[in-house]
XYZ file of C-alpha atoms in Angstrom:
143
model
C 0.000 0.000 0.000
C 1.399 3.373 -1.003
C 1.763 6.195 1.433
C -1.165 8.620 1.397
C 1.236 11.559 1.138
C 2.544 10.229 -2.151
C -0.970 10.072 -3.532
C -1.687 13.616 -2.406
C 1.379 14.936 -4.244
C 0.045 13.846 -7.623
C -1.895 16.405 -9.671
C -2.538 17.294 -13.301
C -1.190 20.338 -15.050
C -3.135 22.343 -17.660
C -2.212 19.824 -20.373
C -3.632 16.963 -18.324
C -0.258 15.360 -17.595
C 0.411 13.958 -14.141
C 2.887 16.029 -12.127
C 4.192 15.843 -8.583
C 3.407 18.869 -6.454
C 4.950 19.732 -3.111
C 3.021 19.647 0.114
C 3.065 22.517 2.543
C 5.491 22.059 5.415
C 4.032 20.797 8.654
C 3.438 23.143 11.589
C 6.515 21.758 13.316
C 8.688 23.145 10.504
C 7.525 26.727 10.967
C 8.855 28.982 13.697
C 5.783 30.275 15.486
C 5.750 34.078 15.572
C 4.882 35.732 18.872
C 1.546 36.973 17.527
C 0.539 33.402 16.627
C 1.439 32.103 20.079
C -0.459 34.936 21.776
C -3.496 34.345 19.574
C -3.610 30.648 20.466
C -3.053 31.422 24.160
C -5.788 34.077 24.108
C -8.313 31.484 22.982
C -7.018 28.904 25.456
C -7.137 31.422 28.303
C -10.766 32.156 27.441
C -11.576 28.461 27.849
C -9.562 28.297 31.089
C -11.463 31.312 32.421
C -14.747 29.531 31.750
C -13.633 26.438 33.653
C -12.196 28.546 36.488
C -15.431 30.513 36.706
C -17.292 27.256 37.322
C -14.908 26.556 40.211
C -15.466 30.024 41.672
C -19.222 29.659 41.225
C -19.110 26.388 43.181
C -17.269 28.203 45.979
C -19.831 31.050 46.083
C -22.848 28.726 45.939
C -21.333 26.585 48.699
C -21.016 29.718 50.835
C -24.704 30.425 50.327
C -25.913 26.856 50.924
C -24.456 25.761 54.249
C -21.447 25.875 56.526
C -20.544 22.274 55.680
C -20.649 22.883 51.930
C -18.547 26.021 52.313
C -16.032 24.196 54.516
C -15.705 21.490 51.847
C -15.212 24.067 49.062
C -12.800 26.071 51.197
C -10.816 22.915 51.965
C -10.516 22.141 48.247
C -9.498 25.710 47.387
C -6.797 25.551 50.073
C -5.444 22.187 48.921
C -2.479 21.916 46.561
C -4.729 21.113 43.589
C -7.096 23.960 44.448
C -4.257 26.460 44.766
C -2.805 25.249 41.469
C -6.210 25.728 39.812
C -6.525 29.214 41.299
C -2.994 30.108 40.190
C -3.741 28.929 36.638
C -7.009 30.853 36.688
C -5.142 33.991 37.758
C -2.629 33.589 34.935
C -5.459 33.107 32.432
C -7.310 36.125 33.806
C -4.272 38.413 33.675
C -3.236 37.241 30.205
C -6.746 37.556 28.790
C -7.084 41.026 30.333
C -3.793 42.409 29.032
C -4.113 40.783 25.613
C -7.662 42.149 25.392
C -6.328 45.645 26.135
C -3.782 45.107 23.353
C -6.573 44.168 20.944
C -8.571 47.201 22.058
C -5.573 49.414 21.290
C -5.371 47.792 17.855
C -9.024 48.665 17.279
C -8.046 52.305 17.784
C -5.156 51.846 15.348
C -2.437 51.928 18.006
C 0.513 49.511 18.118
C -0.438 47.627 14.971
C 2.514 48.752 12.864
C 5.679 46.696 12.485
C 7.979 48.229 15.134
C 5.358 48.063 17.887
C 3.758 44.732 17.035
C 6.246 42.497 18.869
C 6.881 45.101 21.565
C 3.232 45.089 22.605
C 3.227 41.285 22.511
C 6.154 41.076 24.913
C 4.522 43.787 27.040
C 1.483 41.494 27.393
C 3.702 38.597 28.515
C 5.588 40.748 31.042
C 2.402 42.365 32.355
C 0.847 38.901 32.765
C 3.761 37.639 34.851
C 3.997 40.813 36.951
C 0.218 41.049 37.445
C -0.097 37.399 38.462
C 2.788 37.603 40.924
C 1.426 40.853 42.375
C -2.040 39.357 42.929
C -0.591 36.256 44.590
C 1.888 38.134 46.769
C -0.856 40.445 48.024
C -3.327 37.564 48.370
C -0.930 35.373 50.359
C 0.111 38.318 52.542
C -3.524 38.982 53.457
C -4.398 35.297 53.877
């Protein structure tokens, strides 16, 4: 049995003769530009925010239902897995916020030209790290 890729490389030219055509390189060949990575992460952070919001909703509903339910939710949030989930949710929230501000600036025509395009992308990454660390340092200091 022939490889499927070989069959896909066969085409006909305008004269009707069979010719071999190249396939596009796979995604692993390309070097992902920063804008591509941030676009994929923006979508993923939106999904993570949805899942994290369900976790926070469980915590709030448990607080309204009973002391036992709230104690159970509070125990989970304070466990290693709960803290990891909250940390990931904070990263997703900060990234989605700062990348959304970047997109809003683009809508106004700011930072979309070539010299500023990567600069604003790296500013989003730095602001995400700084914002997340700031929230957690303040949160742990108060806790």
